[in-house]
Amino acid sequence: MNLLWLLLAFTLFMAAIWSVYALNRTAARRFGYEPFSLPNAALMLVANLLLLSSLSGLRALEPDADLSATLPNIVQLLGAALLSAVTAFVIARRTRLWMALYAVSLMAVGAIALFPSLVFRYFAFATGDDAGDLPPRH
């Protein structure tokens, strides 16, 4: 059963990565802009970190815990995560609304996994003086 869950999680992760590249290609063709760009993903790393930090604070709550000490920190982290997500949404507004909503929501939840993939893609397509053996990009 654990192997089945692992395969399902891997399939969902690969589908998310595929959707990122498919949406980038479509948006680049139609609008000349990639919603899942490196700067957007880097900005959303902040929102992702704040969201995960606030969720880890929720785990610390016990049924008989004093909420007066923990709750303001959680609310501040969630507010900062929301502010970062709104900022990224403003950046991603160069495309259609559904593209921007999908990009921001996926990066808010999974920027920590998407950012390395985008960095590797950037390096894969990079050209420079030492890239003489590579075919030209079109």
JSON list of C-alpha atoms in Angstrom, two decimals:
[
{"chain": "A", "resi": 1, "resn": "MET", "atom": "CA", "xyz": [0.00, 0.00, 0.00]},
{"chain": "A", "resi": 2, "resn": "ASN", "atom": "CA", "xyz": [2.87, 2.38, 0.77]},
{"chain": "A", "resi": 3, "resn": "LEU", "atom": "CA", "xyz": [4.31, 1.80, -2.69]},
{"chain": "A", "resi": 4, "resn": "LEU", "atom": "CA", "xyz": [0.97, 2.71, -4.22]},
{"chain": "A", "resi": 5, "resn": "TRP", "atom": "CA", "xyz": [0.85, 5.99, -2.26]},
{"chain": "A", "resi": 6, "resn": "LEU", "atom": "CA", "xyz": [4.43, 6.73, -3.28]},
{"chain": "A", "resi": 7, "resn": "LEU", "atom": "CA", "xyz": [3.63, 6.14, -6.95]},
{"chain": "A", "resi": 8, "resn": "LEU", "atom": "CA", "xyz": [0.51, 8.29, -6.70]},
{"chain": "A", "resi": 9, "resn": "ALA", "atom": "CA", "xyz": [2.46, 11.14, -5.06]},
{"chain": "A", "resi": 10, "resn": "PHE", "atom": "CA", "xyz": [5.20, 10.92, -7.69]},
{"chain": "A", "resi": 11, "resn": "THR", "atom": "CA", "xyz": [2.61, 10.93, -10.49]},
{"chain": "A", "resi": 12, "resn": "LEU", "atom": "CA", "xyz": [0.90, 14.01, -9.03]},
{"chain": "A", "resi": 13, "resn": "PHE", "atom": "CA", "xyz": [4.25, 15.77, -8.61]},
{"chain": "A", "resi": 14, "resn": "MET", "atom": "CA", "xyz": [5.26, 15.04, -12.21]},
{"chain": "A", "resi": 15, "resn": "ALA", "atom": "CA", "xyz": [1.84, 16.20, -13.45]},
{"chain": "A", "resi": 16, "resn": "ALA", "atom": "CA", "xyz": [2.34, 19.47, -11.57]},
{"chain": "A", "resi": 17, "resn": "ILE", "atom": "CA", "xyz": [5.81, 19.95, -13.09]},
{"chain": "A", "resi": 18, "resn": "TRP", "atom": "CA", "xyz": [4.42, 19.15, -16.55]},
{"chain": "A", "resi": 19, "resn": "SER", "atom": "CA", "xyz": [1.61, 21.67, -16.06]},
{"chain": "A", "resi": 20, "resn": "VAL", "atom": "CA", "xyz": [4.15, 24.35, -15.08]},
{"chain": "A", "resi": 21, "resn": "TYR", "atom": "CA", "xyz": [6.10, 23.92, -18.31]},
{"chain": "A", "resi": 22, "resn": "ALA", "atom": "CA", "xyz": [2.95, 23.60, -20.44]},
{"chain": "A", "resi": 23, "resn": "LEU", "atom": "CA", "xyz": [1.49, 26.78, -18.96]},
{"chain": "A", "resi": 24, "resn": "ASN", "atom": "CA", "xyz": [4.79, 28.63, -19.43]},
{"chain": "A", "resi": 25, "resn": "ARG", "atom": "CA", "xyz": [4.92, 27.62, -23.10]},
{"chain": "A", "resi": 26, "resn": "THR", "atom": "CA", "xyz": [1.32, 28.65, -23.68]},
{"chain": "A", "resi": 27, "resn": "ALA", "atom": "CA", "xyz": [1.68, 31.99, -21.90]},
{"chain": "A", "resi": 28, "resn": "ALA", "atom": "CA", "xyz": [4.99, 32.74, -23.64]},
{"chain": "A", "resi": 29, "resn": "ARG", "atom": "CA", "xyz": [3.39, 32.09, -27.02]},
{"chain": "A", "resi": 30, "resn": "ARG", "atom": "CA", "xyz": [0.25, 34.15, -26.36]},
{"chain": "A", "resi": 31, "resn": "PHE", "atom": "CA", "xyz": [1.44, 36.90, -24.02]},
{"chain": "A", "resi": 32, "resn": "GLY", "atom": "CA", "xyz": [5.25, 36.88, -24.20]},
{"chain": "A", "resi": 33, "resn": "TYR", "atom": "CA", "xyz": [5.42, 36.26, -20.45]},
{"chain": "A", "resi": 34, "resn": "GLU", "atom": "CA", "xyz": [6.04, 33.19, -18.29]},
{"chain": "A", "resi": 35, "resn": "PRO", "atom": "CA", "xyz": [4.06, 33.14, -15.04]},
{"chain": "A", "resi": 36, "resn": "PHE", "atom": "CA", "xyz": [6.40, 30.51, -13.58]},
{"chain": "A", "resi": 37, "resn": "SER", "atom": "CA", "xyz": [9.56, 32.57, -14.06]},
{"chain": "A", "resi": 38, "resn": "LEU", "atom": "CA", "xyz": [12.54, 32.49, -11.72]},
{"chain": "A", "resi": 39, "resn": "PRO", "atom": "CA", "xyz": [11.79, 35.88, -10.10]},
{"chain": "A", "resi": 40, "resn": "ASN", "atom": "CA", "xyz": [8.17, 34.93, -9.46]},
{"chain": "A", "resi": 41, "resn": "ALA", "atom": "CA", "xyz": [9.16, 31.56, -8.01]},
{"chain": "A", "resi": 42, "resn": "ALA", "atom": "CA", "xyz": [11.83, 33.20, -5.83]},
{"chain": "A", "resi": 43, "resn": "LEU", "atom": "CA", "xyz": [9.29, 35.69, -4.50]},
{"chain": "A", "resi": 44, "resn": "MET", "atom": "CA", "xyz": [6.83, 32.92, -3.84]},
{"chain": "A", "resi": 45, "resn": "LEU", "atom": "CA", "xyz": [9.48, 31.04, -1.84]},
{"chain": "A", "resi": 46, "resn": "VAL", "atom": "CA", "xyz": [8.83, 33.68, 0.83]},
{"chain": "A", "resi": 47, "resn": "ALA", "atom": "CA", "xyz": [5.09, 33.02, 0.75]},
{"chain": "A", "resi": 48, "resn": "ASN", "atom": "CA", "xyz": [5.74, 29.27, 0.79]},
{"chain": "A", "resi": 49, "resn": "LEU", "atom": "CA", "xyz": [8.07, 29.56, 3.78]},
{"chain": "A", "resi": 50, "resn": "LEU", "atom": "CA", "xyz": [5.62, 31.72, 5.70]},
{"chain": "A", "resi": 51, "resn": "LEU", "atom": "CA", "xyz": [2.74, 29.40, 4.90]},
{"chain": "A", "resi": 52, "resn": "LEU", "atom": "CA", "xyz": [4.65, 26.33, 6.03]},
{"chain": "A", "resi": 53, "resn": "SER", "atom": "CA", "xyz": [5.84, 28.15, 9.16]},
{"chain": "A", "resi": 54, "resn": "SER", "atom": "CA", "xyz": [2.30, 29.12, 10.07]},
{"chain": "A", "resi": 55, "resn": "LEU", "atom": "CA", "xyz": [1.11, 25.56, 9.54]},
{"chain": "A", "resi": 56, "resn": "SER", "atom": "CA", "xyz": [3.88, 24.22, 11.76]},
{"chain": "A", "resi": 57, "resn": "GLY", "atom": "CA", "xyz": [2.67, 26.64, 14.43]},
{"chain": "A", "resi": 58, "resn": "LEU", "atom": "CA", "xyz": [-0.77, 25.08, 14.19]},
{"chain": "A", "resi": 59, "resn": "ARG", "atom": "CA", "xyz": [0.73, 21.68, 14.98]},
{"chain": "A", "resi": 60, "resn": "ALA", "atom": "CA", "xyz": [2.05, 23.03, 18.25]},
{"chain": "A", "resi": 61, "resn": "LEU", "atom": "CA", "xyz": [-1.45, 23.85, 19.45]},
{"chain": "A", "resi": 62, "resn": "GLU", "atom": "CA", "xyz": [-2.85, 21.42, 21.92]},
{"chain": "A", "resi": 63, "resn": "PRO", "atom": "CA", "xyz": [-6.48, 21.21, 23.01]},
{"chain": "A", "resi": 64, "resn": "ASP", "atom": "CA", "xyz": [-5.72, 22.85, 26.37]},
{"chain": "A", "resi": 65, "resn": "ALA", "atom": "CA", "xyz": [-3.02, 25.26, 25.07]},
{"chain": "A", "resi": 66, "resn": "ASP", "atom": "CA", "xyz": [-3.13, 29.00, 25.67]},
{"chain": "A", "resi": 67, "resn": "LEU", "atom": "CA", "xyz": [-4.01, 30.59, 22.32]},
{"chain": "A", "resi": 68, "resn": "SER", "atom": "CA", "xyz": [-3.10, 34.11, 23.39]},
{"chain": "A", "resi": 69, "resn": "ALA", "atom": "CA", "xyz": [0.62, 33.46, 22.88]},
{"chain": "A", "resi": 70, "resn": "THR", "atom": "CA", "xyz": [0.53, 31.37, 19.70]},
{"chain": "A", "resi": 71, "resn": "LEU", "atom": "CA", "xyz": [-2.37, 32.75, 17.69]},
{"chain": "A", "resi": 72, "resn": "PRO", "atom": "CA", "xyz": [-0.95, 36.24, 16.99]},
{"chain": "A", "resi": 73, "resn": "ASN", "atom": "CA", "xyz": [2.22, 34.71, 15.53]},
{"chain": "A", "resi": 74, "resn": "ILE", "atom": "CA", "xyz": [0.20, 32.41, 13.29]},
{"chain": "A", "resi": 75, "resn": "VAL", "atom": "CA", "xyz": [-1.99, 35.29, 12.12]},
{"chain": "A", "resi": 76, "resn": "GLN", "atom": "CA", "xyz": [1.08, 37.42, 11.37]},
{"chain": "A", "resi": 77, "resn": "LEU", "atom": "CA", "xyz": [2.69, 34.64, 9.35]},
{"chain": "A", "resi": 78, "resn": "LEU", "atom": "CA", "xyz": [-0.50, 33.97, 7.41]},
{"chain": "A", "resi": 79, "resn": "GLY", "atom": "CA", "xyz": [-0.89, 37.70, 6.75]},
{"chain": "A", "resi": 80, "resn": "ALA", "atom": "CA", "xyz": [2.66, 37.97, 5.44]},
{"chain": "A", "resi": 81, "resn": "ALA", "atom": "CA", "xyz": [2.12, 34.90, 3.26]},
{"chain": "A", "resi": 82, "resn": "LEU", "atom": "CA", "xyz": [-1.07, 36.44, 1.88]},
{"chain": "A", "resi": 83, "resn": "LEU", "atom": "CA", "xyz": [0.76, 39.70, 1.18]},
{"chain": "A", "resi": 84, "resn": "SER", "atom": "CA", "xyz": [3.48, 37.83, -0.72]},
{"chain": "A", "resi": 85, "resn": "ALA", "atom": "CA", "xyz": [0.88, 35.90, -2.68]},
{"chain": "A", "resi": 86, "resn": "VAL", "atom": "CA", "xyz": [-0.96, 39.11, -3.59]},
{"chain": "A", "resi": 87, "resn": "THR", "atom": "CA", "xyz": [2.33, 40.66, -4.68]},
{"chain": "A", "resi": 88, "resn": "ALA", "atom": "CA", "xyz": [3.06, 37.68, -6.91]},
{"chain": "A", "resi": 89, "resn": "PHE", "atom": "CA", "xyz": [-0.47, 37.82, -8.28]},
{"chain": "A", "resi": 90, "resn": "VAL", "atom": "CA", "xyz": [0.11, 41.44, -9.30]},
{"chain": "A", "resi": 91, "resn": "ILE", "atom": "CA", "xyz": [3.28, 40.31, -11.08]},
{"chain": "A", "resi": 92, "resn": "ALA", "atom": "CA", "xyz": [1.47, 37.43, -12.79]},
{"chain": "A", "resi": 93, "resn": "ARG", "atom": "CA", "xyz": [-1.39, 39.63, -14.03]},
{"chain": "A", "resi": 94, "resn": "ARG", "atom": "CA", "xyz": [0.17, 39.90, -17.47]},
{"chain": "A", "resi": 95, "resn": "THR", "atom": "CA", "xyz": [-1.66, 36.73, -18.44]},
{"chain": "A", "resi": 96, "resn": "ARG", "atom": "CA", "xyz": [-5.24, 35.57, -18.10]},
{"chain": "A", "resi": 97, "resn": "LEU", "atom": "CA", "xyz": [-6.84, 35.48, -14.67]},
{"chain": "A", "resi": 98, "resn": "TRP", "atom": "CA", "xyz": [-7.06, 31.68, -14.50]},
{"chain": "A", "resi": 99, "resn": "MET", "atom": "CA", "xyz": [-3.37, 31.38, -15.42]},
{"chain": "A", "resi": 100, "resn": "ALA", "atom": "CA", "xyz": [-2.39, 33.85, -12.71]},
{"chain": "A", "resi": 101, "resn": "LEU", "atom": "CA", "xyz": [-4.57, 32.16, -10.09]},
{"chain": "A", "resi": 102, "resn": "TYR", "atom": "CA", "xyz": [-3.17, 28.73, -10.95]},
{"chain": "A", "resi": 103, "resn": "ALA", "atom": "CA", "xyz": [0.43, 29.97, -10.96]},
{"chain": "A", "resi": 104, "resn": "VAL", "atom": "CA", "xyz": [0.16, 31.81, -7.66]},
{"chain": "A", "resi": 105, "resn": "SER", "atom": "CA", "xyz": [-1.70, 29.02, -5.88]},
{"chain": "A", "resi": 106, "resn": "LEU", "atom": "CA", "xyz": [0.69, 26.32, -7.10]},
{"chain": "A", "resi": 107, "resn": "MET", "atom": "CA", "xyz": [3.75, 28.39, -6.21]},
{"chain": "A", "resi": 108, "resn": "ALA", "atom": "CA", "xyz": [2.35, 29.30, -2.79]},
{"chain": "A", "resi": 109, "resn": "VAL", "atom": "CA", "xyz": [2.01, 25.64, -1.94]},
{"chain": "A", "resi": 110, "resn": "GLY", "atom": "CA", "xyz": [4.94, 24.14, -3.86]},
{"chain": "A", "resi": 111, "resn": "ALA", "atom": "CA", "xyz": [7.51, 26.84, -4.60]},
{"chain": "A", "resi": 112, "resn": "ILE", "atom": "CA", "xyz": [10.13, 24.92, -2.65]},
{"chain": "A", "resi": 113, "resn": "ALA", "atom": "CA", "xyz": [9.88, 22.09, -5.19]},
{"chain": "A", "resi": 114, "resn": "LEU", "atom": "CA", "xyz": [9.24, 24.19, -8.31]},
{"chain": "A", "resi": 115, "resn": "PHE", "atom": "CA", "xyz": [12.11, 26.63, -7.86]},
{"chain": "A", "resi": 116, "resn": "PRO", "atom": "CA", "xyz": [14.92, 24.04, -8.29]},
{"chain": "A", "resi": 117, "resn": "SER", "atom": "CA", "xyz": [13.17, 22.64, -11.37]},
{"chain": "A", "resi": 118, "resn": "LEU", "atom": "CA", "xyz": [12.97, 26.13, -12.90]},
{"chain": "A", "resi": 119, "resn": "VAL", "atom": "CA", "xyz": [16.63, 26.78, -12.07]},
{"chain": "A", "resi": 120, "resn": "PHE", "atom": "CA", "xyz": [17.69, 23.53, -13.77]},
{"chain": "A", "resi": 121, "resn": "ARG", "atom": "CA", "xyz": [15.58, 24.45, -16.81]},
{"chain": "A", "resi": 122, "resn": "TYR", "atom": "CA", "xyz": [17.18, 27.90, -16.91]},
{"chain": "A", "resi": 123, "resn": "PHE", "atom": "CA", "xyz": [20.67, 26.37, -16.85]},
{"chain": "A", "resi": 124, "resn": "ALA", "atom": "CA", "xyz": [19.69, 23.79, -19.46]},
{"chain": "A", "resi": 125, "resn": "PHE", "atom": "CA", "xyz": [18.75, 26.55, -21.91]},
{"chain": "A", "resi": 126, "resn": "ALA", "atom": "CA", "xyz": [21.59, 28.90, -20.96]},
{"chain": "A", "resi": 127, "resn": "THR", "atom": "CA", "xyz": [24.04, 29.80, -23.68]},
{"chain": "A", "resi": 128, "resn": "GLY", "atom": "CA", "xyz": [27.41, 31.35, -23.21]},
{"chain": "A", "resi": 129, "resn": "ASP", "atom": "CA", "xyz": [31.02, 31.26, -24.33]},
{"chain": "A", "resi": 130, "resn": "ASP", "atom": "CA", "xyz": [31.50, 27.73, -23.04]},
{"chain": "A", "resi": 131, "resn": "ALA", "atom": "CA", "xyz": [28.41, 26.45, -24.87]},
{"chain": "A", "resi": 132, "resn": "GLY", "atom": "CA", "xyz": [30.04, 26.14, -28.29]},
{"chain": "A", "resi": 133, "resn": "ASP", "atom": "CA", "xyz": [29.09, 22.47, -28.64]},
{"chain": "A", "resi": 134, "resn": "LEU", "atom": "CA", "xyz": [25.39, 23.12, -28.09]},
{"chain": "A", "resi": 135, "resn": "PRO", "atom": "CA", "xyz": [22.97, 23.71, -30.97]},
{"chain": "A", "resi": 136, "resn": "PRO", "atom": "CA", "xyz": [21.60, 27.27, -31.15]},
{"chain": "A", "resi": 137, "resn": "ARG", "atom": "CA", "xyz": [18.30, 28.06, -29.44]},
{"chain": "A", "resi": 138, "resn": "HIS", "atom": "CA", "xyz": [15.44, 29.20, -31.63]}
]
